[in-house]
Amino acid sequence: MISNGFSNSGSLVNRLLSRWFLPVSCAVVGVGGGETALGGDPHQIGNKTQLFVDDLLIHRKDGVSRRVQQGSKMDKPVVMPEHPWEFAYHHGEDYFAKHIFIYGTVMFDPHQDQYRMWYMSRMSGGHDFVIPELEIPGANIHCDLTLYATSADGIHWEKPDLGLCHFNRVENGGIIDGGAENNIMLDTHGASVFLDEEEPDPQRRYKAIGFFRRFHDVRTCYSPDGIHWSEPQPVVDRRNEGSFNACYVPSLECYVSGSLNRSNDPRYEYINYVGKRGRKRVVTALISKGRDLERWDETMVIYPDERDPPNTQFYGMTPFVYGDNGTIFGFLHAFDYTGPGPTNDDGPIDAQLVYSHDGRKWHRLEDRSPVIPLGPEGAFDGGMIIMTAVGTFLHDDELVAYYNGRNFGHGGPNKDSLFSIGRVSWRRDRLVALQAERGVVETVPLEARGNCLEINADATGGEIAVEVLDAEEKVQLGFSSEACDAIADDSLSHQVRWEGRDLSDIRRPFRLRFVIRNAKLYAFKIL
């Protein structure tokens, strides 16, 4: 039996249904991009995890809100700038800024049994150094560099000497050879790196795409080991600076990308930090034509909307595939332009959550809260969460991501400026929650093999009970909320039972009705 306020939960459910829900014959449209259709074939969910990012599986809900769940950040950066090629020198000034960015990729590489990171540094416009292998300075006006690091645990990182590029210093009109004992590799403004286990050519096992500063366009290159790369070849004709973050989607057998761009729509203009009218930063979503990185279609542009503050811009989007059902999420970097700063357009940047089911149409959640929040004032990430790494991954029931933090806003001063790399994580399947003080969620008709219902929920201080309904929304005999062994704790894998019974005794197809009190519901699956 259900306790602590749910002993009469059946009548609570009935009151909520009669008060709020439409008749069964009416269509109900879900919020956030998913549409529920009454009638038709049941939704086949197999044994895959079902998240509540939208209303795709929801027929009715009441008293429930969908809330983004903020990640848990480490107090200090995991990678800090420490070498001369990670500093932004300012010619003729007596200071320099420390600039490294996770405009790049983190992965666990099974071939090397270690974590690998391709990240970026920027030496700004200074010309105190020459890197002949990358033709710097020259077309690379900001001296963007792709650097490399490795780790055994994803927290403690080392920067190996690669011997690929010379870091030479310019002094008194001459060049002093600084040697090649450094971790410099390429010159991308963000490198999306992939390990393709199905690639037949061993020289192309590792693939990279990014905006190459040297050429001022988006190019791809290939490598047998992720260190020694082929000559970059152009693939996307885009001349403006900006990240080009991509991920591979196995279920679609293609890549999707979020690309920082400038709006072509005159409605999205603003007065920039020098007092001139400029085009707002927006995100272009692209999808590749198949399994290669060389043919792309533009799919849509993510613009600010009426729910955003009027000066909102987007500074990029990092997509990643999550979960066994192949949902594509993205970290959308929302820039709140506050006006001119000492060096540029100023304002904070944080990361919001977006998602797509097909890689073409992207949706923003009704909750625009940051999924990666800014740190406190003065913290290494107190001014900007500027970008996240390609390569968000699950490890020991944690979803792990790496992000770029700055202690000042976007246009803050160069002096004492610090860009460094932080680490953030969420417990498995907990990016979004349905939460309620008292609420009910009912699914569309479902079909699935298996007899065990497992839910991911935090009911500490509350309860969640589950009813099993038939396709016509009648509670199946023995599977009422009163018969349910209510959940009253916090677990990634609650196994729901009804007075010792499981789903082996139900009629199919079926619906699930979750009755929630002071709890958060994240996901469910049938095993």
C-alpha positions in Angstrom: 0.0 0.0 0.0 1.1 3.6 -0.6 1.7 5.7 2.5 2.6 9.3 3.4 -0.3 11.0 1.8 -1.0 8.6 -1.1 -3.3 6.2 0.7 -6.2 7.6 -1.4 -4.2 8.2 -4.5 -6.8 6.6 -6.7 -9.2 9.4 -5.9 -6.4 12.0 -6.3 -5.9 10.6 -9.9 -9.6 10.8 -10.6 -9.8 14.4 -9.4 -6.9 15.4 -11.5 -8.3 13.6 -14.6 -11.8 15.1 -14.3 -10.5 18.6 -13.6 -7.9 19.0 -16.2 -7.8 16.4 -18.9 -9.6 16.5 -22.2 -11.8 13.7 -23.3 -10.0 10.7 -24.8 -11.3 11.5 -28.3 -9.5 14.9 -28.3 -6.0 15.2 -29.7 -3.3 16.4 -27.2 -0.2 18.2 -28.5 2.9 17.9 -26.3 5.1 20.9 -25.5 8.6 21.1 -26.8 8.4 19.5 -30.2 6.9 16.1 -29.6 3.3 15.4 -30.7 1.2 12.7 -29.2 -1.4 11.1 -31.4 -4.4 9.3 -30.0 -5.3 6.2 -31.9 -3.1 4.3 -34.4 -0.5 1.8 -33.6 1.1 1.7 -30.1 4.5 3.2 -29.7 7.2 0.5 -29.9 9.7 1.2 -27.2 11.5 -2.1 -27.1 13.9 -2.3 -24.2 15.3 1.2 -24.8 15.4 4.0 -22.2 12.6 6.6 -22.5 13.5 10.1 -21.5 11.0 12.9 -20.8 12.7 15.6 -22.9 9.3 16.2 -24.7 5.8 14.9 -24.9 6.4 12.3 -27.6 5.2 9.5 -25.2 2.9 11.6 -23.1 -0.9 11.5 -23.5 -1.9 13.5 -20.5 -0.1 15.3 -17.6 -1.2 17.5 -14.8 0.5 19.3 -12.0 3.9 18.4 -13.5 6.7 20.7 -14.8 9.5 19.7 -17.1 12.8 21.1 -15.6 16.3 21.1 -16.9 18.8 19.6 -14.4 22.0 21.5 -13.8 25.2 19.6 -14.0 27.6 19.1 -11.1 30.8 21.0 -11.7 34.3 20.5 -10.3 35.5 23.5 -8.2 38.7 23.9 -10.2 39.6 23.6 -13.9 41.0 20.2 -15.0 43.3 21.8 -17.6 45.0 25.2 -17.1 47.2 27.3 -19.5 50.8 26.9 -18.5 53.0 27.1 -21.6 53.9 30.2 -23.8 51.8 28.8 -26.7 48.8 28.9 -24.3 49.2 32.6 -23.5 47.7 35.5 -25.4 50.6 38.0 -25.6 49.8 41.6 -26.3 52.6 43.3 -28.3 54.0 46.3 -26.6 52.1 45.7 -23.3 53.4 44.4 -20.0 50.9 41.7 -19.5 49.4 38.6 -21.2 46.2 36.7 -20.9 46.0 32.9 -20.4 43.9 31.4 -23.1 43.0 27.8 -23.7 39.7 26.6 -25.0 37.8 23.3 -25.3 36.9 24.2 -28.8 37.7 20.6 -29.5 37.1 17.0 -28.6 37.5 14.6 -25.6 37.2 10.9 -26.1 38.2 7.6 -24.4 40.3 5.8 -27.0 40.2 2.0 -26.6 43.2 1.6 -28.9 45.4 3.6 -26.4 43.4 2.8 -23.2 43.3 6.5 -22.2 41.4 9.7 -22.5 42.5 12.0 -25.3 41.8 15.7 -25.7 42.2 18.0 -28.7 41.9 21.5 -27.4 42.7 25.1 -28.6 44.8 28.0 -27.6 44.8 31.6 -28.9 47.8 33.9 -28.9 45.6 36.8 -30.1 47.1 39.2 -32.6 50.6 39.2 -31.2 53.4 38.5 -33.6 56.2 37.6 -31.1 56.2 34.0 -32.2 56.5 32.1 -35.5 55.3 28.5 -36.1 56.6 27.7 -39.6 54.7 24.4 -40.0 51.4 26.2 -39.7 52.4 29.4 -41.5 51.8 31.5 -38.3 51.6 34.5 -38.4 50.0 35.2 -41.7 46.4 34.3 -42.6 46.1 33.0 -39.0 45.3 36.4 -37.7 44.5 35.3 -34.2 47.1 32.5 -34.0 44.7 29.7 -33.1 46.4 26.5 -32.3 45.1 22.9 -31.8 46.8 21.3 -28.8 46.8 17.8 -27.4 46.5 16.2 -24.0 46.0 12.7 -22.5 44.7 11.3 -19.2 44.2 8.0 -17.4 41.1 9.1 -15.6 39.7 12.1 -17.4 40.5 14.4 -14.5 44.3 14.6 -14.4 45.8 15.6 -17.8 49.2 15.6 -19.3 50.5 17.5 -22.3 53.0 15.4 -24.2 55.7 16.7 -26.5 54.7 15.8 -30.0 57.7 17.2 -32.0 55.4 18.3 -34.8 55.7 22.1 -34.8 58.5 24.6 -33.9 57.6 27.3 -31.6 60.1 30.0 -32.5 60.4 33.4 -30.8 60.9 36.7 -32.6 63.5 39.0 -31.0 65.2 42.1 -32.3 64.0 41.3 -35.8 65.5 37.8 -35.8 64.0 34.4 -35.1 65.2 32.2 -32.2 64.5 28.5 -32.7 62.4 27.4 -29.7 62.4 23.7 -30.7 59.5 21.3 -31.2 59.1 20.1 -27.6 55.5 21.1 -27.3 51.9 19.7 -27.8 51.0 21.8 -30.9 49.3 19.9 -33.7 47.1 21.9 -36.0 45.5 25.4 -36.3 41.8 24.8 -36.1 39.3 27.1 -34.4 37.9 24.0 -32.8 38.6 20.4 -34.0 35.8 17.8 -34.0 37.8 14.5 -34.0 36.3 11.0 -34.6 37.6 7.5 -34.3 36.0 5.5 -37.1 36.3 1.8 -36.4 34.7 0.9 -39.7 37.0 2.9 -41.9 38.8 0.4 -44.2 41.8 2.7 -44.8 44.0 2.7 -41.7 45.5 6.1 -42.7 42.0 7.6 -42.3 40.9 5.9 -39.0 40.8 9.2 -37.2 38.9 12.1 -38.9 38.8 15.8 -38.0 36.7 18.7 -39.1 37.0 22.3 -38.1 37.4 26.0 -39.0 41.1 26.3 -40.0 42.4 29.7 -39.2 45.2 29.3 -41.7 42.8 28.9 -44.6 39.8 30.7 -43.1 37.3 28.0 -44.0 36.0 24.6 -42.8 38.2 21.7 -43.7 38.7 18.0 -42.9 41.8 16.0 -42.5 42.7 12.4 -41.6 45.1 10.5 -39.5 46.2 6.9 -38.6 46.8 7.8 -34.9 45.0 11.1 -34.1 48.4 13.0 -34.1 49.9 13.0 -37.6 47.3 14.6 -39.9 46.9 14.8 -43.7 46.8 18.1 -45.5 43.4 19.8 -44.7 40.9 19.8 -47.6 38.0 22.3 -47.8 34.4 21.0 -47.4 32.2 23.9 -46.2 32.5 27.3 -47.7 32.1 29.5 -44.7 34.4 32.5 -44.3 33.5 33.8 -40.9 35.2 32.7 -37.7 33.4 30.3 -35.5 33.3 26.8 -34.1 32.0 23.9 -36.2 31.1 21.2 -33.6 29.9 17.9 -35.0 28.9 14.5 -33.7 28.3 11.1 -35.4 24.7 9.7 -35.1 24.8 5.9 -35.5 21.1 5.5 -36.0 21.1 8.0 -38.9 24.5 7.0 -40.2 25.6 10.6 -40.6 27.1 13.5 -38.8 25.2 16.5 -37.4 26.8 19.9 -36.6 26.1 23.1 -34.8 27.9 26.0 -36.4 28.3 29.6 -35.1 27.3 32.0 -37.8 26.0 35.5 -38.3 22.3 36.1 -39.1 21.3 37.0 -42.6 17.9 38.1 -41.3 17.6 41.9 -40.8 15.3 41.3 -37.8 18.2 39.9 -35.9 20.5 42.9 -35.7 22.0 44.9 -32.8 24.3 47.8 -32.1 27.7 46.3 -31.4 30.5 47.5 -29.1 31.9 50.1 -31.5 28.4 51.6 -32.0 27.7 50.1 -35.5 24.8 48.0 -36.5 25.8 44.3 -36.7 24.2 40.9 -37.3 23.4 38.8 -34.3 25.3 35.6 -33.7 23.1 32.6 -34.4 23.5 28.8 -34.8 23.3 27.0 -38.1 22.4 23.3 -37.8 23.8 21.1 -40.5 23.6 17.4 -41.4 26.1 15.4 -43.5 25.1 13.4 -46.6 26.1 10.0 -45.3 29.0 8.7 -43.3 31.7 11.1 -44.6 32.5 14.6 -43.4 32.8 16.1 -46.8 29.2 16.8 -48.0 26.8 18.8 -45.8 23.3 20.2 -46.0 22.2 23.2 -44.0 19.0 22.3 -42.2 17.9 25.2 -40.0 19.0 28.2 -38.1 18.4 28.5 -34.4 17.4 32.1 -33.7 16.5 33.8 -30.4 12.7 34.0 -29.9 10.2 36.1 -28.0 10.9 34.2 -24.8 14.5 35.2 -24.8 15.8 38.6 -23.4 15.9 41.1 -26.3 19.7 41.1 -26.6 20.2 37.3 -26.7 22.6 35.9 -29.2 23.9 32.3 -29.6 27.6 31.6 -29.5 27.5 28.0 -30.8 26.0 24.6 -30.2 27.7 21.4 -29.4 25.6 18.3 -30.4 25.9 14.9 -28.8 24.1 11.6 -29.1 22.7 10.3 -25.8 21.0 7.2 -24.6 20.1 3.9 -26.3 17.2 5.5 -28.1 19.5 7.9 -30.0 18.2 11.2 -28.9 20.5 14.0 -30.1 21.0 16.7 -27.5 23.0 20.0 -27.8 24.5 22.5 -25.5 23.3 25.9 -26.9 25.6 28.7 -25.8 23.3 31.7 -24.9 25.1 35.1 -25.0 23.3 37.9 -23.0 24.7 40.9 -24.7 24.8 43.8 -22.2 26.7 46.4 -24.3 30.3 47.3 -25.0 33.1 46.0 -22.9 36.8 46.9 -22.6 37.7 44.6 -25.6 34.5 43.5 -27.3 30.7 42.9 -27.1 30.3 42.2 -23.4 27.9 40.0 -21.4 27.7 36.5 -19.8 27.4 33.2 -21.7 25.9 30.0 -20.3 24.8 26.7 -21.8 21.1 25.8 -22.4 19.8 22.4 -23.6 18.3 21.7 -27.0 17.4 18.4 -28.7 16.5 16.8 -32.0 15.1 13.4 -33.0 16.3 13.5 -36.6 19.3 15.8 -36.8 17.4 18.3 -38.9 14.8 19.9 -36.7 16.0 21.2 -33.4 13.9 22.1 -30.4 14.4 24.3 -27.4 12.9 23.2 -24.1 10.3 25.3 -22.4 12.7 25.6 -19.5 15.5 27.9 -20.6 17.5 27.5 -17.4 21.2 26.9 -17.9 22.1 23.2 -17.9 25.7 24.3 -17.2 25.4 27.4 -15.0 28.0 30.1 -14.4 30.1 29.9 -11.4 30.2 32.6 -8.7 31.7 35.9 -9.4 35.5 35.6 -9.5 35.4 31.9 -10.2 37.3 30.5 -13.2 33.9 30.1 -14.9 32.1 33.0 -13.3 31.8 35.1 -16.5 31.3 32.6 -19.4 30.5 29.0 -20.2 31.7 29.6 -23.7 31.8 26.2 -25.3 31.7 22.4 -24.6 33.8 19.7 -26.0 32.7 17.3 -28.7 32.6 14.0 -27.0 30.1 14.0 -24.0 30.1 10.4 -22.8 28.8 8.0 -20.1 31.3 6.7 -17.5 30.3 4.8 -14.3 26.7 6.0 -14.5 27.7 9.6 -15.1 27.3 11.7 -18.1 30.5 13.7 -18.4 31.2 16.8 -20.4 34.1 19.3 -20.6 33.5 23.0 -21.0 35.3 26.3 -21.4 35.1 28.8 -18.5 36.3 32.4 -18.3 36.5 34.6 -15.2 35.2 37.6 -17.1 32.3 38.1 -19.5 32.8 38.1 -23.3 34.1 41.6 -23.6 35.9 41.7 -20.3 39.5 43.0 -19.9 42.5 41.1 -21.3 44.5 41.8 -18.2 44.1 38.9 -15.7 41.8 37.2 -18.2 41.8 33.4 -17.7 40.2 30.8 -20.1 40.5 27.3 -18.8 38.8 23.9 -19.1 36.3 22.5 -16.6 34.5 19.3 -16.1 30.8 18.8 -15.4 28.7 15.7 -14.9 25.1 14.5 -14.5 23.9 11.2 -13.1 22.8 8.9 -15.8 19.6 10.0 -17.8 19.2 13.0 -15.6 19.4 16.0 -18.0 15.7 16.6 -17.7 13.1 15.8 -15.1 9.3 15.8 -14.7 8.7 17.0 -11.2 5.7 17.8 -9.1 4.4 18.4 -5.6 1.3 16.4 -6.7 1.0 15.4 -10.3 0.1 12.7 -12.8 1.7 11.7 -16.0 0.0 9.2 -18.4 1.7 7.7 -21.5 0.3 6.9 -24.9 -0.2 3.2 -25.7 3.1 1.3 -25.6 4.3 -2.0 -26.8 7.5 -3.6 -25.4 9.0 -6.9 -24.6 10.0 -7.7 -21.1 8.3 -7.9 -17.7 10.2 -5.5 -15.5 9.4 -1.8 -15.3 12.5 0.1 -14.3 12.4 3.8 -13.6 15.0 6.5 -12.8 13.6 8.8 -10.1 14.4 10.8 -7.0 11.5 10.4 -4.6 13.5 11.3 -1.5 11.0 13.0 0.8 8.1 12.0 -1.4 6.7 9.0 -3.4 6.0 7.8 -6.9 3.5 5.1 -7.7 2.7 3.6 -11.1 -0.5 2.3 -12.5 -0.7 0.1 -15.6 -3.7 0.8 -17.9 -5.0 -0.8 -21.0 -5.2 1.0 -24.3 -8.6 2.4 -23.4 -7.2 4.0 -20.2 -8.8 1.5 -17.7 -6.6 0.4 -14.8 -5.7 -3.2 -15.3 -6.7 -5.6 -12.5 -4.0 -5.8 -9.8 -2.0 -2.9 -11.2 -3.5 0.1 -9.5 -1.6 2.7 -7.6 -2.9 1.2 -4.3 -1.3 -2.1 -5.3 2.0 -0.6 -6.3 5.0 -0.8 -4.0 5.6 2.9 -4.0 9.0 4.4 -4.6 10.3 6.6 -1.8 14.0 6.9 -2.3 16.6 8.0 -4.9 17.8 5.4 -7.5 18.8 5.2 -11.1 17.2 1.8 -11.4 14.0 1.4 -9.3 12.2 -1.9 -10.2 8.5 -1.4 -9.8 6.3 -4.2 -8.5 2.6 -4.5 -7.6 2.1 -6.6 -4.5 5.0 -8.8 -5.7 3.7 -8.9 -9.3 5.5 -7.7 -12.5 4.4 -6.9 -16.1 4.1 -10.6 -17.1 0.4 -10.5 -16.1 -0.7 -7.4 -18.0 -2.6 -7.1 -21.3 -0.7 -5.4 -24.1 -0.6 -2.8 -25.5 -0.6 -0.8 -22.3 -0.3 2.6 -20.8 1.7 3.7 -17.8 0.3 6.3 -15.3 2.9 7.8 -12.9 1.5 9.4 -9.7 4.1 11.8 -8.3 4.3 13.5 -5.0 7.3 15.7 -4.1 9.5 13.8 -6.5 11.4 13.9 -9.8 10.9 11.4 -12.6 13.7 11.2 -15.2 13.3 8.0 -17.3 11.8 4.5 -17.6 12.4 1.4 -19.6 11.0 -2.2 -19.8 13.5 -5.0 -19.3 
